[in-house]
PDB file of C-alpha atoms in Angstrom:
ATOM      1  CA  SER A   1       0.000   0.000   0.000  1.00 88.00           C
ATOM      2  CA  CYS A   2       1.051   3.618  -0.330  1.00 94.00           C
ATOM      3  CA  VAL A   3       1.444   3.941   3.445  1.00 97.00           C
ATOM      4  CA  GLN A   4       3.863   0.995   3.587  1.00 98.00           C
ATOM      5  CA  LEU A   5       5.892   2.373   0.674  1.00 96.00           C
ATOM      6  CA  VAL A   6       6.237   5.811   2.255  1.00 97.00           C
ATOM      7  CA  LYS A   7       7.065   4.235   5.625  1.00 97.00           C
ATOM      8  CA  HIS A   8       9.832   2.239   3.933  1.00 98.00           C
ATOM      9  CA  VAL A   9      11.249   5.366   2.287  1.00 96.00           C
ATOM     10  CA  ARG A  10      11.107   7.310   5.550  1.00 96.00           C
ATOM     11  CA  ASP A  11      12.543   4.580   7.777  1.00 97.00           C
ATOM     12  CA  GLY A  12      14.713   2.508   5.469  1.00 98.00           C
ATOM     13  CA  CYS A  13      16.206   4.886   2.928  1.00 98.00           C
ATOM     14  CA  PRO A  14      18.415   7.387   4.760  1.00 97.00           C
ATOM     15  CA  ASN A  15      19.535   9.083   1.543  1.00 98.00           C
ATOM     16  CA  LEU A  16      15.972   9.808   0.403  1.00 97.00           C
ATOM     17  CA  GLU A  17      13.564  12.381   1.739  1.00 94.00           C
ATOM     18  CA  PHE A  18       9.881  11.780   1.129  1.00 95.00           C
ATOM     19  CA  SER A  19       8.228  14.914  -0.230  1.00 96.00           C
ATOM     20  CA  GLY A  20       4.992  13.704  -1.798  1.00 96.00           C
ATOM     21  CA  LEU A  21       3.137  11.488  -4.222  1.00 96.00           C
ATOM     22  CA  MET A  22       2.963  11.644  -8.012  1.00 94.00           C
ATOM     23  CA  THR A  23       0.793  10.076 -10.666  1.00 88.00           C
ATOM     24  CA  ILE A  24       0.585  10.365 -14.421  1.00 82.00           C
ATOM     25  CA  GLY A  25      -2.862  10.293 -15.968  1.00 72.00           C
ATOM     26  CA  MET A  26      -3.988   8.396 -19.021  1.00 71.00           C
ATOM     27  CA  PRO A  27      -1.772   8.912 -22.114  1.00 72.00           C
ATOM     28  CA  ASP A  28      -4.720  10.244 -24.101  1.00 71.00           C
ATOM     29  CA  TYR A  29      -5.665  12.657 -21.291  1.00 64.00           C
ATOM     30  CA  SER A  30      -8.879  10.764 -20.627  1.00 69.00           C
ATOM     31  CA  SER A  31      -8.295  10.811 -16.873  1.00 68.00           C
ATOM     32  CA  THR A  32     -11.406  10.958 -14.764  1.00 76.00           C
ATOM     33  CA  PRO A  33     -11.768  12.525 -11.324  1.00 82.00           C
ATOM     34  CA  GLU A  34     -11.538   9.033  -9.819  1.00 84.00           C
ATOM     35  CA  ASN A  35      -7.979   8.651 -11.155  1.00 82.00           C
ATOM     36  CA  PHE A  36      -6.857  11.716  -9.239  1.00 89.00           C
ATOM     37  CA  LYS A  37      -9.088  11.080  -6.227  1.00 91.00           C
ATOM     38  CA  MET A  38      -7.327   7.754  -5.627  1.00 92.00           C
ATOM     39  CA  LEU A  39      -3.964   9.481  -5.190  1.00 92.00           C
ATOM     40  CA  SER A  40      -5.551  12.179  -3.050  1.00 94.00           C
ATOM     41  CA  ASN A  41      -6.947   9.441  -0.797  1.00 95.00           C
ATOM     42  CA  CYS A  42      -3.480   7.846  -0.607  1.00 96.00           C
ATOM     43  CA  ARG A  43      -2.092  11.193   0.505  1.00 96.00           C
ATOM     44  CA  LEU A  44      -4.676  11.450   3.282  1.00 96.00           C
ATOM     45  CA  ALA A  45      -3.915   7.899   4.425  1.00 97.00           C
ATOM     46  CA  VAL A  46      -0.147   8.526   4.440  1.00 98.00           C
ATOM     47  CA  CYS A  47      -0.486  11.767   6.382  1.00 97.00           C
ATOM     48  CA  LYS A  48      -2.812  10.230   8.951  1.00 98.00           C
ATOM     49  CA  ALA A  49      -0.816   7.025   9.435  1.00 98.00           C
ATOM     50  CA  LEU A  50       2.647   8.588   9.531  1.00 97.00           C
ATOM     51  CA  GLY A  51       1.920  11.921  11.176  1.00 96.00           C
ATOM     52  CA  PHE A  52       2.659  14.230   8.258  1.00 95.00           C
ATOM     53  CA  ALA A  53       0.805  17.498   7.818  1.00 95.00           C
ATOM     54  CA  GLU A  54      -0.916  17.585   4.419  1.00 93.00           C
ATOM     55  CA  GLU A  55       1.239  20.585   3.488  1.00 92.00           C
ATOM     56  CA  GLN A  56       4.323  18.357   3.888  1.00 93.00           C
ATOM     57  CA  CYS A  57       3.043  15.927   1.267  1.00 96.00           C
ATOM     58  CA  GLU A  58       3.023  17.311  -2.269  1.00 96.00           C
ATOM     59  CA  LEU A  59       0.433  15.922  -4.644  1.00 95.00           C
ATOM     60  CA  SER A  60       1.871  15.970  -8.159  1.00 93.00           C
ATOM     61  CA  MET A  61      -0.706  15.037 -10.748  1.00 92.00           C
ATOM     62  CA  GLY A  62      -1.863  16.470 -14.035  1.00 87.00           C
ATOM     63  CA  MET A  63      -0.146  17.248 -17.307  1.00 85.00           C
ATOM     64  CA  SER A  64      -0.822  19.615 -20.204  1.00 84.00           C
ATOM     65  CA  GLY A  65      -4.040  17.919 -21.259  1.00 83.00           C
ATOM     66  CA  ASP A  66      -5.634  17.367 -17.853  1.00 86.00           C
ATOM     67  CA  PHE A  67      -4.039  19.847 -15.460  1.00 86.00           C
ATOM     68  CA  GLU A  68      -7.258  21.776 -14.850  1.00 89.00           C
ATOM     69  CA  LEU A  69      -9.010  18.645 -13.576  1.00 88.00           C
ATOM     70  CA  ALA A  70      -5.950  17.753 -11.503  1.00 89.00           C
ATOM     71  CA  ILE A  71      -5.948  21.186  -9.867  1.00 91.00           C
ATOM     72  CA  GLU A  72      -9.653  20.842  -9.096  1.00 92.00           C
ATOM     73  CA  MET A  73      -8.847  17.511  -7.445  1.00 90.00           C
ATOM     74  CA  GLY A  74      -6.141  19.016  -5.209  1.00 91.00           C
ATOM     75  CA  SER A  75      -2.895  18.819  -7.172  1.00 94.00           C
ATOM     76  CA  THR A  76      -0.081  20.953  -5.775  1.00 94.00           C
ATOM     77  CA  ASN A  77       2.163  20.446  -8.838  1.00 90.00           C
ATOM     78  CA  VAL A  78       1.317  20.046 -12.511  1.00 90.00           C
ATOM     79  CA  ARG A  79       3.562  19.252 -15.462  1.00 88.00           C
ATOM     80  CA  ILE A  80       2.732  21.417 -18.468  1.00 85.00           C
ATOM     81  CA  GLY A  81       5.845  21.253 -20.632  1.00 79.00           C
ATOM     82  CA  SER A  82       3.937  20.374 -23.814  1.00 80.00           C
ATOM     83  CA  THR A  83       1.757  23.455 -23.374  1.00 78.00           C
ATOM     84  CA  ILE A  84       4.823  25.674 -23.038  1.00 81.00           C
ATOM     85  CA  PHE A  85       7.262  24.023 -25.450  1.00 82.00           C
ATOM     86  CA  GLY A  86       4.981  22.081 -27.783  1.00 82.00           C
ATOM     87  CA  PRO A  87       4.818  18.329 -28.289  1.00 83.00           C
ATOM     88  CA  ARG A  88       7.969  16.297 -27.916  1.00 80.00           C
ATOM     89  CA  GLU A  89       9.758  15.206 -31.030  1.00 84.00           C
ATOM     90  CA  TYR A  90      11.355  11.825 -30.575  1.00 83.00           C
ATOM     91  CA  PRO A  91      14.246  10.862 -32.861  1.00 87.00           C
ATOM     92  CA  LYS A  92      13.462   8.037 -35.221  1.00 87.00           C
ATOM     93  CA  LYS A  93      15.152   4.783 -34.297  1.00 84.00           C
ATOM     94  CA  GLN A  94      17.400   3.247 -36.886  1.00 79.00           C
ATOM     95  CA  GLU A  95      16.811  -0.379 -37.691  1.00 74.00           C
ATOM     96  CA  ALA A  96      19.592  -2.714 -36.567  1.00 67.00           C
ATOM     97  CA  ASN A  97      20.084  -4.090 -40.098  1.00 67.00           C
ATOM     98  CA  SER A  98      20.328  -0.732 -41.883  1.00 58.00           C
ATOM     99  CA  GLN A  99      23.816   0.728 -42.114  1.00 54.00           C
TER     100      GLN A  99
END
């Protein structure tokens, strides 16, 4: 569960500092409120179980196509690079046999 994972990071990973939870919505931006609500519920469970204030637990969810919904659902961070810089252009892979 999310609580056990965060507890492991906090107690068993001295070189890591837990700062919050992150999710990425559906690739076609068809995320529904339930997708974001699930992570929001995880945040509440983590904070309650481990004694964090909600402000100590960032909630990073939402990208260029669904950031408005994510903000409505409580996101504290959104990733909107495609809106600012345009869509990514990936280099074409060369086939192994072509030289």
